[in-house]
JSON list of C-alpha atoms in Angstrom, two decimals:
[
{"chain": "A", "resi": 108, "resn": "MET", "atom": "CA", "xyz": [-27.47, 14.90, 114.53]},
{"chain": "A", "resi": 109, "resn": "ILE", "atom": "CA", "xyz": [-26.63, 11.94, 112.31]},
{"chain": "A", "resi": 110, "resn": "LEU", "atom": "CA", "xyz": [-27.28, 8.57, 113.95]},
{"chain": "A", "resi": 111, "resn": "GLY", "atom": "CA", "xyz": [-26.36, 6.32, 111.04]},
{"chain": "A", "resi": 112, "resn": "ILE", "atom": "CA", "xyz": [-25.44, 6.20, 107.38]},
{"chain": "A", "resi": 113, "resn": "GLY", "atom": "CA", "xyz": [-25.71, 3.24, 105.02]},
{"chain": "A", "resi": 114, "resn": "THR", "atom": "CA", "xyz": [-25.36, 2.61, 101.32]},
{"chain": "A", "resi": 115, "resn": "ASP", "atom": "CA", "xyz": [-25.73, -0.41, 99.07]},
{"chain": "A", "resi": 116, "resn": "LEU", "atom": "CA", "xyz": [-25.26, -1.27, 95.42]},
{"chain": "A", "resi": 117, "resn": "ALA", "atom": "CA", "xyz": [-27.36, -4.08, 93.91]},
{"chain": "A", "resi": 118, "resn": "ASN", "atom": "CA", "xyz": [-27.02, -5.73, 90.53]},
{"chain": "A", "resi": 119, "resn": "ILE", "atom": "CA", "xyz": [-30.38, -5.60, 88.71]},
{"chain": "A", "resi": 120, "resn": "ASP", "atom": "CA", "xyz": [-29.55, -8.67, 86.60]},
{"chain": "A", "resi": 121, "resn": "ARG", "atom": "CA", "xyz": [-28.81, -10.65, 89.78]},
{"chain": "A", "resi": 122, "resn": "ILE", "atom": "CA", "xyz": [-32.17, -9.63, 91.23]},
{"chain": "A", "resi": 123, "resn": "GLN", "atom": "CA", "xyz": [-33.87, -10.61, 87.94]},
{"chain": "A", "resi": 124, "resn": "GLY", "atom": "CA", "xyz": [-32.19, -14.01, 88.13]},
{"chain": "A", "resi": 125, "resn": "THR", "atom": "CA", "xyz": [-33.39, -14.47, 91.70]},
{"chain": "A", "resi": 126, "resn": "LEU", "atom": "CA", "xyz": [-36.93, -13.48, 90.67]},
{"chain": "A", "resi": 127, "resn": "ASP", "atom": "CA", "xyz": [-36.78, -15.96, 87.76]},
{"chain": "A", "resi": 128, "resn": "ARG", "atom": "CA", "xyz": [-35.50, -18.75, 89.99]},
{"chain": "A", "resi": 129, "resn": "PHE", "atom": "CA", "xyz": [-37.54, -18.23, 93.17]},
{"chain": "A", "resi": 130, "resn": "GLY", "atom": "CA", "xyz": [-40.47, -15.98, 92.11]},
{"chain": "A", "resi": 131, "resn": "ASP", "atom": "CA", "xyz": [-43.07, -15.47, 94.81]},
{"chain": "A", "resi": 132, "resn": "ARG", "atom": "CA", "xyz": [-40.95, -17.24, 97.41]},
{"chain": "A", "resi": 133, "resn": "PHE", "atom": "CA", "xyz": [-38.31, -14.50, 97.08]},
{"chain": "A", "resi": 134, "resn": "ARG", "atom": "CA", "xyz": [-40.82, -11.65, 96.72]},
{"chain": "A", "resi": 135, "resn": "ASN", "atom": "CA", "xyz": [-42.84, -12.71, 99.76]},
{"chain": "A", "resi": 136, "resn": "ARG", "atom": "CA", "xyz": [-39.76, -13.25, 101.94]},
{"chain": "A", "resi": 137, "resn": "VAL", "atom": "CA", "xyz": [-38.13, -9.90, 101.23]},
{"chain": "A", "resi": 138, "resn": "PHE", "atom": "CA", "xyz": [-40.77, -7.39, 100.11]},
{"chain": "A", "resi": 139, "resn": "THR", "atom": "CA", "xyz": [-44.00, -6.10, 101.66]},
{"chain": "A", "resi": 140, "resn": "GLN", "atom": "CA", "xyz": [-47.24, -6.22, 99.68]},
{"chain": "A", "resi": 141, "resn": "THR", "atom": "CA", "xyz": [-46.97, -2.48, 99.05]},
{"chain": "A", "resi": 142, "resn": "GLU", "atom": "CA", "xyz": [-43.47, -2.89, 97.63]},
{"chain": "A", "resi": 143, "resn": "GLN", "atom": "CA", "xyz": [-44.59, -5.79, 95.47]},
{"chain": "A", "resi": 144, "resn": "ARG", "atom": "CA", "xyz": [-47.56, -3.86, 94.07]},
{"chain": "A", "resi": 145, "resn": "LYS", "atom": "CA", "xyz": [-45.28, -0.94, 93.21]},
{"chain": "A", "resi": 146, "resn": "ALA", "atom": "CA", "xyz": [-42.71, -3.15, 91.48]},
{"chain": "A", "resi": 147, "resn": "GLU", "atom": "CA", "xyz": [-45.27, -5.18, 89.54]},
{"chain": "A", "resi": 148, "resn": "ARG", "atom": "CA", "xyz": [-46.79, -1.98, 88.10]},
{"chain": "A", "resi": 149, "resn": "ARG", "atom": "CA", "xyz": [-43.44, -0.78, 86.76]},
{"chain": "A", "resi": 150, "resn": "ALA", "atom": "CA", "xyz": [-41.97, -1.60, 83.35]},
{"chain": "A", "resi": 151, "resn": "ASP", "atom": "CA", "xyz": [-38.60, -2.26, 85.01]},
{"chain": "A", "resi": 152, "resn": "THR", "atom": "CA", "xyz": [-39.85, -4.67, 87.67]},
{"chain": "A", "resi": 153, "resn": "ALA", "atom": "CA", "xyz": [-36.41, -6.06, 88.50]},
{"chain": "A", "resi": 154, "resn": "GLY", "atom": "CA", "xyz": [-34.93, -2.55, 88.74]},
{"chain": "A", "resi": 155, "resn": "THR", "atom": "CA", "xyz": [-37.66, -1.51, 91.16]},
{"chain": "A", "resi": 156, "resn": "TYR", "atom": "CA", "xyz": [-37.05, -4.58, 93.32]},
{"chain": "A", "resi": 157, "resn": "ALA", "atom": "CA", "xyz": [-33.28, -4.04, 93.16]},
{"chain": "A", "resi": 158, "resn": "LYS", "atom": "CA", "xyz": [-33.61, -0.45, 94.40]},
{"chain": "A", "resi": 159, "resn": "ARG", "atom": "CA", "xyz": [-35.74, -1.60, 97.31]},
{"chain": "A", "resi": 160, "resn": "TRP", "atom": "CA", "xyz": [-33.33, -4.47, 98.06]},
{"chain": "A", "resi": 161, "resn": "ALA", "atom": "CA", "xyz": [-30.48, -1.94, 98.16]},
{"chain": "A", "resi": 162, "resn": "ALA", "atom": "CA", "xyz": [-32.55, 0.38, 100.40]},
{"chain": "A", "resi": 163, "resn": "LYS", "atom": "CA", "xyz": [-33.17, -2.40, 102.91]},
{"chain": "A", "resi": 164, "resn": "GLU", "atom": "CA", "xyz": [-29.46, -3.27, 102.96]},
{"chain": "A", "resi": 165, "resn": "ALA", "atom": "CA", "xyz": [-28.53, 0.41, 103.35]},
{"chain": "A", "resi": 166, "resn": "CYS", "atom": "CA", "xyz": [-31.07, 0.91, 106.13]},
{"chain": "A", "resi": 167, "resn": "SER", "atom": "CA", "xyz": [-29.80, -2.11, 108.05]},
{"chain": "A", "resi": 168, "resn": "LYS", "atom": "CA", "xyz": [-26.28, -0.68, 107.80]},
{"chain": "A", "resi": 169, "resn": "ALA", "atom": "CA", "xyz": [-27.48, 2.74, 109.00]},
{"chain": "A", "resi": 170, "resn": "LEU", "atom": "CA", "xyz": [-29.10, 0.98, 111.95]},
{"chain": "A", "resi": 171, "resn": "GLY", "atom": "CA", "xyz": [-25.64, -0.37, 112.75]},
{"chain": "A", "resi": 172, "resn": "THR", "atom": "CA", "xyz": [-26.52, -4.03, 112.46]},
{"chain": "A", "resi": 173, "resn": "GLY", "atom": "CA", "xyz": [-26.56, -5.13, 108.85]},
{"chain": "A", "resi": 174, "resn": "LEU", "atom": "CA", "xyz": [-29.05, -7.91, 108.27]},
{"chain": "A", "resi": 175, "resn": "ARG", "atom": "CA", "xyz": [-28.38, -9.71, 111.51]},
{"chain": "A", "resi": 176, "resn": "MET", "atom": "CA", "xyz": [-29.40, -9.39, 115.14]},
{"chain": "A", "resi": 177, "resn": "GLY", "atom": "CA", "xyz": [-33.08, -10.05, 114.40]},
{"chain": "A", "resi": 178, "resn": "ILE", "atom": "CA", "xyz": [-33.84, -7.55, 111.66]},
{"chain": "A", "resi": 179, "resn": "ALA", "atom": "CA", "xyz": [-36.08, -9.10, 109.03]},
{"chain": "A", "resi": 180, "resn": "TRP", "atom": "CA", "xyz": [-36.25, -7.93, 105.43]},
{"chain": "A", "resi": 181, "resn": "LYS", "atom": "CA", "xyz": [-39.87, -6.85, 105.85]},
{"chain": "A", "resi": 182, "resn": "ASP", "atom": "CA", "xyz": [-39.02, -4.83, 108.99]},
{"chain": "A", "resi": 183, "resn": "MET", "atom": "CA", "xyz": [-37.85, -2.19, 106.50]},
{"chain": "A", "resi": 184, "resn": "ALA", "atom": "CA", "xyz": [-40.19, -1.05, 103.73]},
{"chain": "A", "resi": 185, "resn": "VAL", "atom": "CA", "xyz": [-39.91, 1.55, 100.99]},
{"chain": "A", "resi": 186, "resn": "SER", "atom": "CA", "xyz": [-42.94, 3.45, 99.75]},
{"chain": "A", "resi": 187, "resn": "ASN", "atom": "CA", "xyz": [-43.28, 6.72, 97.89]},
{"chain": "A", "resi": 188, "resn": "LEU", "atom": "CA", "xyz": [-44.89, 10.04, 98.67]},
{"chain": "A", "resi": 189, "resn": "ALA", "atom": "CA", "xyz": [-47.28, 11.49, 96.09]},
{"chain": "A", "resi": 190, "resn": "THR", "atom": "CA", "xyz": [-44.30, 13.48, 94.77]},
{"chain": "A", "resi": 191, "resn": "GLY", "atom": "CA", "xyz": [-42.45, 10.23, 94.06]},
{"chain": "A", "resi": 192, "resn": "GLN", "atom": "CA", "xyz": [-39.94, 10.75, 96.89]},
{"chain": "A", "resi": 193, "resn": "PRO", "atom": "CA", "xyz": [-39.05, 7.43, 98.50]},
{"chain": "A", "resi": 194, "resn": "VAL", "atom": "CA", "xyz": [-39.60, 7.01, 102.24]},
{"chain": "A", "resi": 195, "resn": "MET", "atom": "CA", "xyz": [-38.53, 4.21, 104.57]},
{"chain": "A", "resi": 196, "resn": "GLN", "atom": "CA", "xyz": [-40.74, 2.80, 107.30]},
{"chain": "A", "resi": 197, "resn": "VAL", "atom": "CA", "xyz": [-39.42, 0.45, 109.94]},
{"chain": "A", "resi": 198, "resn": "THR", "atom": "CA", "xyz": [-41.34, -2.03, 112.08]},
{"chain": "A", "resi": 199, "resn": "GLY", "atom": "CA", "xyz": [-40.49, -4.95, 114.34]},
{"chain": "A", "resi": 200, "resn": "TRP", "atom": "CA", "xyz": [-36.92, -5.29, 115.47]},
{"chain": "A", "resi": 201, "resn": "ALA", "atom": "CA", "xyz": [-35.73, -2.52, 113.11]},
{"chain": "A", "resi": 202, "resn": "ALA", "atom": "CA", "xyz": [-38.10, -0.08, 114.86]},
{"chain": "A", "resi": 203, "resn": "GLU", "atom": "CA", "xyz": [-36.87, -1.30, 118.24]},
{"chain": "A", "resi": 204, "resn": "ARG", "atom": "CA", "xyz": [-33.26, -0.77, 117.18]},
{"chain": "A", "resi": 205, "resn": "LEU", "atom": "CA", "xyz": [-34.11, 2.72, 115.88]},
{"chain": "A", "resi": 206, "resn": "ALA", "atom": "CA", "xyz": [-35.74, 3.59, 119.20]},
{"chain": "A", "resi": 207, "resn": "GLN", "atom": "CA", "xyz": [-32.69, 2.33, 121.11]},
{"chain": "A", "resi": 208, "resn": "MET", "atom": "CA", "xyz": [-30.29, 4.48, 119.11]},
{"chain": "A", "resi": 209, "resn": "THR", "atom": "CA", "xyz": [-32.44, 7.63, 119.23]},
{"chain": "A", "resi": 210, "resn": "PRO", "atom": "CA", "xyz": [-31.46, 9.97, 122.09]},
{"chain": "A", "resi": 211, "resn": "ALA", "atom": "CA", "xyz": [-34.08, 11.03, 124.61]},
{"chain": "A", "resi": 212, "resn": "GLU", "atom": "CA", "xyz": [-36.17, 14.01, 123.57]},
{"chain": "A", "resi": 213, "resn": "HIS", "atom": "CA", "xyz": [-35.34, 13.41, 119.89]},
{"chain": "A", "resi": 214, "resn": "GLU", "atom": "CA", "xyz": [-37.24, 11.94, 116.98]},
{"chain": "A", "resi": 215, "resn": "ALA", "atom": "CA", "xyz": [-35.60, 9.81, 114.32]},
{"chain": "A", "resi": 216, "resn": "ILE", "atom": "CA", "xyz": [-36.02, 10.69, 110.67]},
{"chain": "A", "resi": 217, "resn": "ILE", "atom": "CA", "xyz": [-34.95, 8.20, 108.00]},
{"chain": "A", "resi": 218, "resn": "HIS", "atom": "CA", "xyz": [-33.87, 9.78, 104.72]},
{"chain": "A", "resi": 219, "resn": "VAL", "atom": "CA", "xyz": [-33.55, 7.50, 101.70]},
{"chain": "A", "resi": 220, "resn": "THR", "atom": "CA", "xyz": [-32.61, 8.08, 98.09]},
{"chain": "A", "resi": 221, "resn": "LEU", "atom": "CA", "xyz": [-32.65, 5.54, 95.27]},
{"chain": "A", "resi": 222, "resn": "THR", "atom": "CA", "xyz": [-31.10, 5.51, 91.82]},
{"chain": "A", "resi": 223, "resn": "ASP", "atom": "CA", "xyz": [-30.39, 3.06, 89.07]},
{"chain": "A", "resi": 224, "resn": "ASP", "atom": "CA", "xyz": [-28.38, 2.86, 85.87]},
{"chain": "A", "resi": 225, "resn": "HIS", "atom": "CA", "xyz": [-28.67, -0.63, 84.45]},
{"chain": "A", "resi": 226, "resn": "PRO", "atom": "CA", "xyz": [-27.25, -2.99, 85.61]},
{"chain": "A", "resi": 227, "resn": "TRP", "atom": "CA", "xyz": [-26.86, -1.19, 88.95]},
{"chain": "A", "resi": 228, "resn": "ALA", "atom": "CA", "xyz": [-29.33, 0.00, 91.57]},
{"chain": "A", "resi": 229, "resn": "GLN", "atom": "CA", "xyz": [-28.13, 2.05, 94.51]},
{"chain": "A", "resi": 230, "resn": "ALA", "atom": "CA", "xyz": [-29.61, 3.30, 97.76]},
{"chain": "A", "resi": 231, "resn": "PHE", "atom": "CA", "xyz": [-28.31, 5.71, 100.37]},
{"chain": "A", "resi": 232, "resn": "VAL", "atom": "CA", "xyz": [-29.87, 6.02, 103.84]},
{"chain": "A", "resi": 233, "resn": "VAL", "atom": "CA", "xyz": [-29.20, 8.62, 106.52]},
{"chain": "A", "resi": 234, "resn": "ILE", "atom": "CA", "xyz": [-30.84, 8.39, 109.93]},
{"chain": "A", "resi": 235, "resn": "GLU", "atom": "CA", "xyz": [-31.14, 11.77, 111.61]},
{"chain": "A", "resi": 236, "resn": "ALA", "atom": "CA", "xyz": [-32.17, 12.63, 115.17]},
{"chain": "A", "resi": 237, "resn": "ARG", "atom": "CA", "xyz": [-34.01, 15.92, 115.62]},
{"chain": "A", "resi": 238, "resn": "PRO", "atom": "CA", "xyz": [-34.83, 17.42, 119.01]},
{"chain": "A", "resi": 239, "resn": "VAL", "atom": "CA", "xyz": [-38.47, 17.66, 119.99]},
{"chain": "A", "resi": 240, "resn": "ALA", "atom": "CA", "xyz": [-39.79, 20.23, 122.44]},
{"chain": "A", "resi": 241, "resn": "ALA", "atom": "CA", "xyz": [-41.94, 18.82, 125.23]},
{"chain": "A", "resi": 242, "resn": "GLY", "atom": "CA", "xyz": [-42.94, 15.84, 123.09]},
{"chain": "A", "resi": 243, "resn": "VAL", "atom": "CA", "xyz": [-44.18, 18.03, 120.22]},
{"chain": "A", "resi": 244, "resn": "HIS", "atom": "CA", "xyz": [-43.37, 16.73, 116.74]},
{"chain": "A", "resi": 245, "resn": "ILE", "atom": "CA", "xyz": [-41.31, 19.22, 114.73]},
{"chain": "A", "resi": 246, "resn": "SER", "atom": "CA", "xyz": [-42.89, 20.06, 111.39]},
{"chain": "A", "resi": 247, "resn": "ALA", "atom": "CA", "xyz": [-42.45, 22.62, 108.67]},
{"chain": "A", "resi": 248, "resn": "PRO", "atom": "CA", "xyz": [-42.96, 26.23, 109.71]},
{"chain": "A", "resi": 249, "resn": "PRO", "atom": "CA", "xyz": [-46.39, 27.70, 109.05]},
{"chain": "A", "resi": 250, "resn": "PRO", "atom": "CA", "xyz": [-46.84, 29.60, 105.78]},
{"chain": "A", "resi": 251, "resn": "LYS", "atom": "CA", "xyz": [-46.13, 33.33, 105.97]},
{"chain": "A", "resi": 252, "resn": "PRO", "atom": "CA", "xyz": [-49.22, 35.59, 105.82]}
]
């Protein structure tokens, strides 16, 4: 079942301007160390930050709160699997909110996708609740023999 959906569109040039004006103050307020390391390794640093900014905004909307009610920017963090697929982790108040909105005997899965086409960066987040059987985490089926 779908618990929440959020999307956001960020202007890469606006994020670049904010980086130019506030530098580390902005980076350290909004982005985790992992997110900063990822962005600083990329040729399009501002685009990488803009996609993560949009993902945080989209996630807060999917949580049903927007960036209010105690959610901090760093309570939501984007990292990537080895395949490059983005994943969203939540901590702090965002994790508490996610737990509150997740029905009993379900686990919450946060799906996130990112894209950019200069000057725009976009993120889309869907929060899904999947049933769990007797507290067992649902995973992929075993490979066929």
